[in-house]
Amino acid sequence: MVERFLTIILVIPLLSSCSLQVLQNQREEVLSNREVERKVFLSPPDDSVAIGKIFWLQSEKDVIARKSFFDPQSVSGASRKIDAACRELLYKAIDALRIKDYIKAQANIERAIRIQPNDPYLWTQLAYVAVERGDELQASAFSRKAAAMAGGNELLTKEITKFLRRLNLEVDQ
Amino acid sequence: MKSGIVSRVFRLLRHLALWCLLGFLAYWAWLDKKVYDTFEFASWTLPAKIYARPLELYSSASLSPRRLVYELEMLGYSSVETVRRPGEFSQNGEEVEYYARGYKFWDSVEYSQRLKVLFSGSEIKQVWSMDSGKNVNLTRTEPVIIGSINPKTYEDRILLDYNQLPTILIDTLVAVEDRRFFTHHGFDFTGLVRAIISNVRARAYVQGGSTLTQQLAKNFYLTRERTIRRKITELLMALSIELRFSKEQILEVYANEIFLGQDGNRAIHGFGLASQFYFGKPLQELDVPAIASLVGMLKGPSAFNPRTSPERSLKRRNFVLGVMEKQGLISKARREEFVQLPLDVKGSQFRGVGELTAFLDLVKIQLKKQYDQEAIRNAGLKIHTSLDLYFHNKVTKSVAATLNRIEKELGTEGVLQVASVVIDPRTGEILTLSGGLRLAPGGFNRALKAKRQVGSMIKPFIYALALSEANRFSLATTLKDTEVDWELEDGTIWSPQNFDEKEKGEISLLDSLVYSQNLATVNLGASIGVPKITEYLKKLGGLEILEEYPSILLGAIELSPLELTEMYTVFANNGFKIPLRAIREVTSSGDEILKRYPLKLKPAIDPATSSLVRYALTQVIEQGTGKSLKHTFDTFPIAGKTGTSDDNRDSWFVGFGNNRLGGVWVGRDDNQPTGLTGSSGALRVWSDFMRFSEIKPLVFENPPGIIYRHMNIAAGKQVPQSCPGADHLPFHVATKVPTSKSCLSSVRPSNPRLRKGSSYKRVREGGLIRWLRDFLQ
């Protein structure tokens, strides 16, 4: 009887502390993953050199790919099946932008838009190229169009709003 | 004395000879400079080439095997059982294999490779490279040439380097025309004697004595007259060419310059163009008999033209094949095999393309804004357009067929005309343009130039202005559809009527647009103010409205089909107007980008207001003046608007889905009444050709600032969701709507279907399902 009692007294807290530790670890892992995801998602505009005209296309290719095509929230109603074709064109746009070939960058994004025109993300990319080449009027129009297409995608809408603020413009409410 | 005279004569003759020699040398020096300048500095005048858009191939692209095969055939690919060489393709059910020739686009290169495209129905399942054994994410076909803008000389050619000339062509050329080409110096005495003997023996002119170099000199600088002076000049020039340039350079220039026939007023120069013109494929892909045909033509391009004189051409080709056998270029067995083959002449690329005059007109107009005429004609520009060749062909045929049918029904013949434009509303690219039936080059291109009254087509823009005032108007606002007597400035009274000459009393703003009520629209316009509306239309469409008449409210404005189509992009595109484009880019003959025509957006209407009007336009098709479309299409929702001008002079329809927007006008050139409404004329034309367009249903994204409410429209109140027959309508968030806790009893008799709830999600329903649903409703 005493033996059983001692076992319960010792083992239960031990087990509880172990399981609590496991849960804590899991929670931390989840939080850390979320934090990484959040950073990946938000960092390019936020961490950009503070000159106001650095944007996603200049970030790494994998970030583009993740943001653009692996986030199920990033597109309203568009088919996900053709992502490989669009991704290839975005990579080409990135390469063109690195050497400041804005004509080629825009041409590649336009080609992607012809393939997947309902993807608001692609329209934001067009806006960023427009900013780079100093055409703030078109940048504003492209991003407003993206915002109108973003529908219920809060993250994308938030980012577009941020982008428009950078241009000293307000998004349509 | 006598010897003195003789010596003086001799001296004189010596002087004369010396002067003659000097004169001769000076003349030769002059000829030599001319030859040098031409070879060294001259660039050929190359016409601008106009291309259709290339076909994009990627997994999940909406494309049928038939479309791909059509495109390959237009590019001159040959259908074979086993694909071995560039320019060949084979089809096996849902698999199309082709050997791409490769093409250098200005932004990237598509390499020559064997590709297999696997289809699943009318969608690409996979694109596979047979060479690398890997999946191909994205590739595109070469663009098809659809036209050219010729230089004033009406010459045309496809330039080739020496290395691009097939060896068999060079060997055949030398064997037939000038066997000692690589050893003589421009003039071949042995060859001349041999030619004379051959001609005497044959008692006919069977062989020429001129070397290739002499032929080149003659072709370049001289006329066809047969005089001794011309012969001497030709000889001197040939010697100069030989002294200054290598044999390879001479052959290259010869292959690009030699005259090989006539296409209307266009002169076909060089083997490169002749190959495309007669055999529909690049020179590198020609087989031996075709090369023999081309070389055979050199003797007389008109006499041995394989199209106009096939029998003579065939005989000449077989003669050339005989020479090839004698010279050891082909075996006897091969010659015997080849002479059995037909000429296999194909139409030139843009013979089968259909009516392109209207589209090319537009391209030229857009080009003239950027380039002077000389550059367009001579600099060899490549103009890449957005024309969808396959769809264009279908539209051209469909438009003509539908108009003929309508004319038969009306009992008229040849009086109706038509213009149509189809674009991709998301990019503003023009996919096809038709400027009228039987449109001749330089004729009246109605799509661009026919400015006609637009009638009810203007209404959506007036309603957009009203709906932008969220505090005053919504789709549920009640309008008066009652008699209007409007006193004009000159004291006359303007009393418009509804189309059916009946008044509806009170009607919702939505129904007024859906059923195109004139009186309600005029009353709405009166409450906004004609000056304000005029200003709005000027800003929106860039219209020139000189005077502010109230009849503007019913479309007393003249626009071309192209202008009106462009205006409607605002509703298809979240309130952004997209300038229409026929040209994607202009590149140099060396594929360097010269000018790009980028996608541009012009904010015109706020996205929320635009979405309200778009909703109303879907209801036009769902239950209003455009509902006959429901019998043809199962791709809903689509949006559209019909329009009819005074006395049925002009019949209009503009309609759009997610990926296509088309505008059609039907009327008479003499502006007389046609007896057609927008529904019975233009809409039918639109409906018939849009079936080939793979039009997709509209995608409804809710832009910021839009909220949906359940409404009893007749009562103008928001009602609980559970109310039977309540309309689910979009509103501006800012719009205040009175609310009722009960359903209220009054219903709207005019649009029973609408009250069954929104049918937005009814996409691609089959005819039977649609019929059953309609029946149950």
PDB file of N, CA, C and O in Angstrom, chain A residues 76 81-82 84-85 88-89 92 103-104 106-108 110-111 113-115 117-118 123 126 138 141-142 144-145 147-149 151 172-173, chain B residues 56 58-60 106-108 123 137-138 140 426-427 429 573-574 576 581 584 596 598-601 607 658 699 701-705:
ATOM      1  N   SER A  76      -6.250  34.630 -55.001  1.00  0.00           N
ATOM      2  CA  SER A  76      -7.695  34.450 -54.840  1.00  0.00           C
ATOM      3  C   SER A  76      -8.256  33.702 -56.034  1.00  0.00           C
ATOM      4  O   SER A  76      -8.373  34.221 -57.118  1.00  0.00           O
ATOM      5  N   LYS A  81      -2.015  25.118 -60.642  1.00  0.00           N
ATOM      6  CA  LYS A  81      -1.350  24.064 -61.385  1.00  0.00           C
ATOM      7  C   LYS A  81      -0.190  24.548 -62.251  1.00  0.00           C
ATOM      8  O   LYS A  81       0.712  23.814 -62.523  1.00  0.00           O
ATOM      9  N   ILE A  82      -0.239  25.805 -62.680  1.00  0.00           N
ATOM     10  CA  ILE A  82       0.752  26.252 -63.651  1.00  0.00           C
ATOM     11  C   ILE A  82       1.887  27.021 -62.999  1.00  0.00           C
ATOM     12  O   ILE A  82       2.579  27.783 -63.641  1.00  0.00           O
ATOM     13  N   ALA A  84       4.837  26.336 -62.142  1.00  0.00           N
ATOM     14  CA  ALA A  84       6.205  26.162 -62.633  1.00  0.00           C
ATOM     15  C   ALA A  84       6.517  27.129 -63.774  1.00  0.00           C
ATOM     16  O   ALA A  84       7.593  27.720 -63.814  1.00  0.00           O
ATOM     17  N   ALA A  85       5.570  27.306 -64.671  1.00  0.00           N
ATOM     18  CA  ALA A  85       5.790  28.211 -65.802  1.00  0.00           C
ATOM     19  C   ALA A  85       5.965  29.643 -65.324  1.00  0.00           C
ATOM     20  O   ALA A  85       6.892  30.350 -65.726  1.00  0.00           O
ATOM     21  N   GLU A  88       9.257  30.211 -63.420  1.00  0.00           N
ATOM     22  CA  GLU A  88      10.404  30.339 -64.320  1.00  0.00           C
ATOM     23  C   GLU A  88      10.500  31.767 -64.860  1.00  0.00           C
ATOM     24  O   GLU A  88      11.585  32.340 -64.949  1.00  0.00           O
ATOM     25  N   LEU A  89       9.352  32.337 -65.171  1.00  0.00           N
ATOM     26  CA  LEU A  89       9.351  33.701 -65.701  1.00  0.00           C
ATOM     27  C   LEU A  89       9.732  34.708 -64.626  1.00  0.00           C
ATOM     28  O   LEU A  89      10.414  35.706 -64.900  1.00  0.00           O
ATOM     29  N   LYS A  92      13.384  34.785 -64.299  1.00  0.00           N
ATOM     30  CA  LYS A  92      13.981  35.567 -65.384  1.00  0.00           C
ATOM     31  C   LYS A  92      13.847  37.066 -65.095  1.00  0.00           C
ATOM     32  O   LYS A  92      14.747  37.847 -65.372  1.00  0.00           O
ATOM     33  N   ILE A 103      12.993  46.661 -68.873  1.00  0.00           N
ATOM     34  CA  ILE A 103      12.124  46.269 -69.995  1.00  0.00           C
ATOM     35  C   ILE A 103      11.936  44.759 -69.988  1.00  0.00           C
ATOM     36  O   ILE A 103      10.818  44.248 -70.081  1.00  0.00           O
ATOM     37  N   LYS A 104      13.045  44.053 -69.822  1.00  0.00           N
ATOM     38  CA  LYS A 104      12.955  42.589 -69.826  1.00  0.00           C
ATOM     39  C   LYS A 104      12.223  42.080 -68.580  1.00  0.00           C
ATOM     40  O   LYS A 104      11.443  41.134 -68.657  1.00  0.00           O
ATOM     41  N   GLN A 106       9.876  43.583 -66.886  1.00  0.00           N
ATOM     42  CA  GLN A 106       8.430  43.775 -67.052  1.00  0.00           C
ATOM     43  C   GLN A 106       7.868  42.797 -68.081  1.00  0.00           C
ATOM     44  O   GLN A 106       6.780  42.239 -67.890  1.00  0.00           O
ATOM     45  N   ALA A 107       8.627  42.588 -69.161  1.00  0.00           N
ATOM     46  CA  ALA A 107       8.139  41.674 -70.212  1.00  0.00           C
ATOM     47  C   ALA A 107       7.906  40.272 -69.649  1.00  0.00           C
ATOM     48  O   ALA A 107       6.913  39.619 -69.975  1.00  0.00           O
ATOM     49  N   ASN A 108       8.814  39.824 -68.799  1.00  0.00           N
ATOM     50  CA  ASN A 108       8.670  38.484 -68.231  1.00  0.00           C
ATOM     51  C   ASN A 108       7.482  38.396 -67.285  1.00  0.00           C
ATOM     52  O   ASN A 108       6.773  37.387 -67.259  1.00  0.00           O
ATOM     53  N   GLU A 110       4.830  40.317 -67.439  1.00  0.00           N
ATOM     54  CA  GLU A 110       3.625  40.384 -68.282  1.00  0.00           C
ATOM     55  C   GLU A 110       3.316  39.018 -68.889  1.00  0.00           C
ATOM     56  O   GLU A 110       2.157  38.629 -69.022  1.00  0.00           O
ATOM     57  N   ARG A 111       4.378  38.314 -69.269  1.00  0.00           N
ATOM     58  CA  ARG A 111       4.179  36.975 -69.841  1.00  0.00           C
ATOM     59  C   ARG A 111       3.557  36.056 -68.796  1.00  0.00           C
ATOM     60  O   ARG A 111       2.667  35.261 -69.090  1.00  0.00           O
ATOM     61  N   ILE A 113       1.698  37.056 -66.374  1.00  0.00           N
ATOM     62  CA  ILE A 113       0.310  37.506 -66.190  1.00  0.00           C
ATOM     63  C   ILE A 113      -0.584  36.962 -67.291  1.00  0.00           C
ATOM     64  O   ILE A 113      -1.740  36.613 -67.061  1.00  0.00           O
ATOM     65  N   ARG A 114      -0.026  36.843 -68.506  1.00  0.00           N
ATOM     66  CA  ARG A 114      -0.828  36.255 -69.586  1.00  0.00           C
ATOM     67  C   ARG A 114      -1.178  34.801 -69.263  1.00  0.00           C
ATOM     68  O   ARG A 114      -2.218  34.295 -69.642  1.00  0.00           O
ATOM     69  N   ILE A 115      -0.270  34.149 -68.534  1.00  0.00           N
ATOM     70  CA  ILE A 115      -0.519  32.747 -68.174  1.00  0.00           C
ATOM     71  C   ILE A 115      -1.460  32.653 -66.977  1.00  0.00           C
ATOM     72  O   ILE A 115      -2.356  31.842 -66.938  1.00  0.00           O
ATOM     73  N   PRO A 117      -3.466  35.356 -65.123  1.00  0.00           N
ATOM     74  CA  PRO A 117      -3.836  36.762 -64.945  1.00  0.00           C
ATOM     75  C   PRO A 117      -4.594  37.070 -63.660  1.00  0.00           C
ATOM     76  O   PRO A 117      -4.681  38.228 -63.275  1.00  0.00           O
ATOM     77  N   ASN A 118      -5.143  36.044 -63.011  1.00  0.00           N
ATOM     78  CA  ASN A 118      -5.932  36.344 -61.817  1.00  0.00           C
ATOM     79  C   ASN A 118      -5.119  36.283 -60.537  1.00  0.00           C
ATOM     80  O   ASN A 118      -5.678  36.281 -59.448  1.00  0.00           O
ATOM     81  N   TRP A 123       0.625  40.952 -60.172  1.00  0.00           N
ATOM     82  CA  TRP A 123       0.396  42.383 -60.420  1.00  0.00           C
ATOM     83  C   TRP A 123       1.209  43.238 -59.461  1.00  0.00           C
ATOM     84  O   TRP A 123       1.662  44.327 -59.822  1.00  0.00           O
ATOM     85  N   LEU A 126       4.594  43.597 -60.896  1.00  0.00           N
ATOM     86  CA  LEU A 126       4.617  44.604 -61.957  1.00  0.00           C
ATOM     87  C   LEU A 126       4.734  46.003 -61.346  1.00  0.00           C
ATOM     88  O   LEU A 126       5.446  46.875 -61.866  1.00  0.00           O
ATOM     89  N   GLN A 138       2.151  54.223 -62.695  1.00  0.00           N
ATOM     90  CA  GLN A 138       1.803  52.845 -63.045  1.00  0.00           C
ATOM     91  C   GLN A 138       1.956  51.925 -61.831  1.00  0.00           C
ATOM     92  O   GLN A 138       1.171  50.995 -61.653  1.00  0.00           O
ATOM     93  N   ALA A 141      -1.137  52.209 -59.992  1.00  0.00           N
ATOM     94  CA  ALA A 141      -2.257  51.554 -60.681  1.00  0.00           C
ATOM     95  C   ALA A 141      -2.158  50.029 -60.555  1.00  0.00           C
ATOM     96  O   ALA A 141      -3.147  49.362 -60.239  1.00  0.00           O
ATOM     97  N   PHE A 142      -0.957  49.486 -60.755  1.00  0.00           N
ATOM     98  CA  PHE A 142      -0.800  48.023 -60.683  1.00  0.00           C
ATOM     99  C   PHE A 142      -1.094  47.511 -59.274  1.00  0.00           C
ATOM    100  O   PHE A 142      -1.739  46.476 -59.102  1.00  0.00           O
ATOM    101  N   ARG A 144      -2.945  48.960 -56.967  1.00  0.00           N
ATOM    102  CA  ARG A 144      -4.378  49.105 -56.672  1.00  0.00           C
ATOM    103  C   ARG A 144      -5.173  47.973 -57.328  1.00  0.00           C
ATOM    104  O   ARG A 144      -6.131  47.459 -56.769  1.00  0.00           O
ATOM    105  N   LYS A 145      -4.742  47.652 -58.528  1.00  0.00           N
ATOM    106  CA  LYS A 145      -5.410  46.539 -59.227  1.00  0.00           C
ATOM    107  C   LYS A 145      -5.202  45.240 -58.427  1.00  0.00           C
ATOM    108  O   LYS A 145      -6.133  44.458 -58.238  1.00  0.00           O
ATOM    109  N   ALA A 147      -4.654  45.015 -55.278  1.00  0.00           N
ATOM    110  CA  ALA A 147      -5.453  45.094 -54.043  1.00  0.00           C
ATOM    111  C   ALA A 147      -6.909  44.745 -54.323  1.00  0.00           C
ATOM    112  O   ALA A 147      -7.558  44.038 -53.548  1.00  0.00           O
ATOM    113  N   ALA A 148      -7.409  45.239 -55.481  1.00  0.00           N
ATOM    114  CA  ALA A 148      -8.803  44.952 -55.826  1.00  0.00           C
ATOM    115  C   ALA A 148      -8.999  43.464 -56.081  1.00  0.00           C
ATOM    116  O   ALA A 148     -10.079  42.914 -55.864  1.00  0.00           O
ATOM    117  N   MET A 149      -7.929  42.792 -56.557  1.00  0.00           N
ATOM    118  CA  MET A 149      -8.043  41.362 -56.854  1.00  0.00           C
ATOM    119  C   MET A 149      -7.772  40.495 -55.637  1.00  0.00           C
ATOM    120  O   MET A 149      -8.095  39.304 -55.635  1.00  0.00           O
ATOM    121  N   GLY A 151      -8.963  40.306 -52.825  1.00  0.00           N
ATOM    122  CA  GLY A 151     -10.153  39.771 -52.155  1.00  0.00           C
ATOM    123  C   GLY A 151      -9.928  39.605 -50.664  1.00  0.00           C
ATOM    124  O   GLY A 151      -9.554  40.542 -49.977  1.00  0.00           O
ATOM    125  N   ASP A 172      -7.485  51.913 -51.733  1.00  0.00           N
ATOM    126  CA  ASP A 172      -8.940  52.127 -51.727  1.00  0.00           C
ATOM    127  C   ASP A 172      -9.583  51.343 -50.599  1.00  0.00           C
ATOM    128  O   ASP A 172      -9.265  50.180 -50.392  1.00  0.00           O
ATOM    129  N   GLN A 173     -10.414  51.956 -49.909  1.00  0.00           N
ATOM    130  CA  GLN A 173     -11.126  51.267 -48.824  1.00  0.00           C
ATOM    131  C   GLN A 173     -12.573  51.040 -49.210  1.00  0.00           C
ATOM    132  O   GLN A 173     -13.179  51.867 -49.827  1.00  0.00           O
TER     133      GLN A 173
ATOM    134  N   GLU B  56       2.104  29.725 -76.411  1.00  0.00           N
ATOM    135  CA  GLU B  56       2.789  29.368 -75.168  1.00  0.00           C
ATOM    136  C   GLU B  56       2.394  27.934 -74.783  1.00  0.00           C
ATOM    137  O   GLU B  56       1.208  27.609 -74.742  1.00  0.00           O
ATOM    138  N   TYR B  58       2.717  25.060 -71.856  1.00  0.00           N
ATOM    139  CA  TYR B  58       3.072  24.723 -70.472  1.00  0.00           C
ATOM    140  C   TYR B  58       1.996  23.804 -69.924  1.00  0.00           C
ATOM    141  O   TYR B  58       0.877  23.763 -70.456  1.00  0.00           O
ATOM    142  N   SER B  59       2.357  23.099 -68.911  1.00  0.00           N
ATOM    143  CA  SER B  59       1.409  22.170 -68.307  1.00  0.00           C
ATOM    144  C   SER B  59       0.189  22.937 -67.800  1.00  0.00           C
ATOM    145  O   SER B  59       0.333  23.959 -67.124  1.00  0.00           O
ATOM    146  N   SER B  60      -0.995  22.452 -68.157  1.00  0.00           N
ATOM    147  CA  SER B  60      -2.298  23.032 -67.795  1.00  0.00           C
ATOM    148  C   SER B  60      -2.735  24.185 -68.691  1.00  0.00           C
ATOM    149  O   SER B  60      -3.770  24.797 -68.451  1.00  0.00           O
ATOM    150  N   TRP B 106      13.583  38.242 -78.676  1.00  0.00           N
ATOM    151  CA  TRP B 106      14.447  39.312 -78.156  1.00  0.00           C
ATOM    152  C   TRP B 106      14.800  39.081 -76.690  1.00  0.00           C
ATOM    153  O   TRP B 106      15.853  39.463 -76.226  1.00  0.00           O
ATOM    154  N   ASP B 107      13.912  38.400 -75.942  1.00  0.00           N
ATOM    155  CA  ASP B 107      14.145  38.266 -74.500  1.00  0.00           C
ATOM    156  C   ASP B 107      14.738  36.916 -74.117  1.00  0.00           C
ATOM    157  O   ASP B 107      15.264  36.767 -73.025  1.00  0.00           O
ATOM    158  N   SER B 108      14.630  35.929 -74.978  1.00  0.00           N
ATOM    159  CA  SER B 108      15.247  34.628 -74.697  1.00  0.00           C
ATOM    160  C   SER B 108      15.236  33.779 -75.971  1.00  0.00           C
ATOM    161  O   SER B 108      14.551  34.112 -76.931  1.00  0.00           O
ATOM    162  N   GLU B 123      -6.581  20.460 -72.722  1.00  0.00           N
ATOM    163  CA  GLU B 123      -5.591  21.044 -71.808  1.00  0.00           C
ATOM    164  C   GLU B 123      -4.271  20.301 -71.974  1.00  0.00           C
ATOM    165  O   GLU B 123      -4.267  19.079 -72.191  1.00  0.00           O
ATOM    166  N   ASN B 137       9.054  23.232 -68.388  1.00  0.00           N
ATOM    167  CA  ASN B 137       8.065  24.061 -67.694  1.00  0.00           C
ATOM    168  C   ASN B 137       7.321  24.988 -68.638  1.00  0.00           C
ATOM    169  O   ASN B 137       6.126  25.196 -68.515  1.00  0.00           O
ATOM    170  N   LEU B 138       8.082  25.570 -69.541  1.00  0.00           N
ATOM    171  CA  LEU B 138       7.489  26.582 -70.416  1.00  0.00           C
ATOM    172  C   LEU B 138       8.286  26.679 -71.700  1.00  0.00           C
ATOM    173  O   LEU B 138       9.516  26.766 -71.676  1.00  0.00           O
ATOM    174  N   ARG B 140       7.699  28.045 -76.145  1.00  0.00           N
ATOM    175  CA  ARG B 140       6.757  28.663 -77.098  1.00  0.00           C
ATOM    176  C   ARG B 140       7.170  28.330 -78.518  1.00  0.00           C
ATOM    177  O   ARG B 140       8.346  28.114 -78.791  1.00  0.00           O
ATOM    178  N   ARG B 426      -7.586  41.452 -69.553  1.00  0.00           N
ATOM    179  CA  ARG B 426      -6.649  41.625 -68.448  1.00  0.00           C
ATOM    180  C   ARG B 426      -5.356  42.272 -68.906  1.00  0.00           C
ATOM    181  O   ARG B 426      -4.600  42.804 -68.107  1.00  0.00           O
ATOM    182  N   THR B 427      -5.083  42.190 -70.193  1.00  0.00           N
ATOM    183  CA  THR B 427      -3.824  42.764 -70.692  1.00  0.00           C
ATOM    184  C   THR B 427      -4.049  43.812 -71.774  1.00  0.00           C
ATOM    185  O   THR B 427      -3.126  44.525 -72.142  1.00  0.00           O
ATOM    186  N   GLU B 429      -4.603  43.197 -74.851  1.00  0.00           N
ATOM    187  CA  GLU B 429      -4.070  42.739 -76.135  1.00  0.00           C
ATOM    188  C   GLU B 429      -5.199  42.369 -77.096  1.00  0.00           C
ATOM    189  O   GLU B 429      -6.128  41.646 -76.713  1.00  0.00           O
ATOM    190  N   ASN B 573     -12.115  44.938 -65.704  1.00  0.00           N
ATOM    191  CA  ASN B 573     -10.771  45.023 -65.146  1.00  0.00           C
ATOM    192  C   ASN B 573     -10.705  45.840 -63.864  1.00  0.00           C
ATOM    193  O   ASN B 573      -9.828  46.686 -63.716  1.00  0.00           O
ATOM    194  N   ASN B 574     -11.646  45.626 -62.995  1.00  0.00           N
ATOM    195  CA  ASN B 574     -11.661  46.259 -61.671  1.00  0.00           C
ATOM    196  C   ASN B 574     -11.610  47.785 -61.735  1.00  0.00           C
ATOM    197  O   ASN B 574     -10.999  48.433 -60.886  1.00  0.00           O
ATOM    198  N   PHE B 576     -10.167  49.646 -64.015  1.00  0.00           N
ATOM    199  CA  PHE B 576      -8.997  50.197 -64.710  1.00  0.00           C
ATOM    200  C   PHE B 576      -9.203  50.087 -66.214  1.00  0.00           C
ATOM    201  O   PHE B 576      -9.541  49.018 -66.711  1.00  0.00           O
ATOM    202  N   ARG B 581      -3.793  47.185 -77.271  1.00  0.00           N
ATOM    203  CA  ARG B 581      -2.505  47.054 -77.967  1.00  0.00           C
ATOM    204  C   ARG B 581      -2.572  45.943 -79.002  1.00  0.00           C
ATOM    205  O   ARG B 581      -3.072  44.859 -78.707  1.00  0.00           O
ATOM    206  N   ARG B 584       3.205  43.924 -79.496  1.00  0.00           N
ATOM    207  CA  ARG B 584       3.919  43.660 -78.241  1.00  0.00           C
ATOM    208  C   ARG B 584       5.274  44.351 -78.261  1.00  0.00           C
ATOM    209  O   ARG B 584       5.641  45.032 -77.329  1.00  0.00           O
ATOM    210  N   ARG B 596       9.122  48.510 -76.960  1.00  0.00           N
ATOM    211  CA  ARG B 596       8.129  47.621 -76.360  1.00  0.00           C
ATOM    212  C   ARG B 596       6.875  48.407 -76.079  1.00  0.00           C
ATOM    213  O   ARG B 596       6.940  49.583 -75.733  1.00  0.00           O
ATOM    214  N   PRO B 598       4.354  48.341 -73.482  1.00  0.00           N
ATOM    215  CA  PRO B 598       4.064  47.631 -72.227  1.00  0.00           C
ATOM    216  C   PRO B 598       2.599  47.732 -71.816  1.00  0.00           C
ATOM    217  O   PRO B 598       1.870  48.613 -72.281  1.00  0.00           O
ATOM    218  N   LEU B 599       2.235  46.827 -70.954  1.00  0.00           N
ATOM    219  CA  LEU B 599       0.902  46.845 -70.353  1.00  0.00           C
ATOM    220  C   LEU B 599       0.782  48.092 -69.474  1.00  0.00           C
ATOM    221  O   LEU B 599       1.669  48.394 -68.682  1.00  0.00           O
ATOM    222  N   LYS B 600      -0.311  48.821 -69.660  1.00  0.00           N
ATOM    223  CA  LYS B 600      -0.538  50.008 -68.837  1.00  0.00           C
ATOM    224  C   LYS B 600      -1.953  49.997 -68.297  1.00  0.00           C
ATOM    225  O   LYS B 600      -2.853  49.472 -68.947  1.00  0.00           O
ATOM    226  N   LEU B 601      -2.120  50.591 -67.156  1.00  0.00           N
ATOM    227  CA  LEU B 601      -3.451  50.707 -66.565  1.00  0.00           C
ATOM    228  C   LEU B 601      -3.759  52.170 -66.310  1.00  0.00           C
ATOM    229  O   LEU B 601      -2.871  52.931 -65.917  1.00  0.00           O
ATOM    230  N   PRO B 607     -12.619  50.573 -57.929  1.00  0.00           N
ATOM    231  CA  PRO B 607     -12.900  49.148 -58.116  1.00  0.00           C
ATOM    232  C   PRO B 607     -14.249  48.705 -57.558  1.00  0.00           C
ATOM    233  O   PRO B 607     -14.923  47.859 -58.160  1.00  0.00           O
ATOM    234  N   ASN B 658     -14.009  36.128 -68.162  1.00  0.00           N
ATOM    235  CA  ASN B 658     -12.771  36.435 -67.439  1.00  0.00           C
ATOM    236  C   ASN B 658     -11.617  36.725 -68.383  1.00  0.00           C
ATOM    237  O   ASN B 658     -10.814  37.606 -68.138  1.00  0.00           O
ATOM    238  N   VAL B 699     -14.478  35.828 -62.754  1.00  0.00           N
ATOM    239  CA  VAL B 699     -14.059  35.502 -61.389  1.00  0.00           C
ATOM    240  C   VAL B 699     -14.435  36.692 -60.523  1.00  0.00           C
ATOM    241  O   VAL B 699     -14.077  37.823 -60.832  1.00  0.00           O
ATOM    242  N   GLU B 701     -13.826  38.616 -57.519  1.00  0.00           N
ATOM    243  CA  GLU B 701     -13.101  38.980 -56.312  1.00  0.00           C
ATOM    244  C   GLU B 701     -13.878  40.156 -55.711  1.00  0.00           C
ATOM    245  O   GLU B 701     -14.349  41.009 -56.447  1.00  0.00           O
ATOM    246  N   ASN B 702     -14.012  40.162 -54.425  1.00  0.00           N
ATOM    247  CA  ASN B 702     -14.662  41.315 -53.812  1.00  0.00           C
ATOM    248  C   ASN B 702     -13.625  42.366 -53.517  1.00  0.00           C
ATOM    249  O   ASN B 702     -12.778  42.173 -52.647  1.00  0.00           O
ATOM    250  N   PRO B 703     -13.650  43.465 -54.230  1.00  0.00           N
ATOM    251  CA  PRO B 703     -12.669  44.503 -53.911  1.00  0.00           C
ATOM    252  C   PRO B 703     -12.961  45.115 -52.547  1.00  0.00           C
ATOM    253  O   PRO B 703     -14.088  44.976 -52.043  1.00  0.00           O
ATOM    254  N   PRO B 704     -11.993  45.763 -51.943  1.00  0.00           N
ATOM    255  CA  PRO B 704     -12.266  46.399 -50.653  1.00  0.00           C
ATOM    256  C   PRO B 704     -13.429  47.380 -50.798  1.00  0.00           C
ATOM    257  O   PRO B 704     -13.569  48.032 -51.827  1.00  0.00           O
ATOM    258  N   GLY B 705     -14.264  47.446 -49.780  1.00  0.00           N
ATOM    259  CA  GLY B 705     -15.344  48.427 -49.791  1.00  0.00           C
ATOM    260  C   GLY B 705     -16.668  47.888 -50.297  1.00  0.00           C
ATOM    261  O   GLY B 705     -17.606  48.642 -50.504  1.00  0.00           O
TER     262      GLY B 705
END
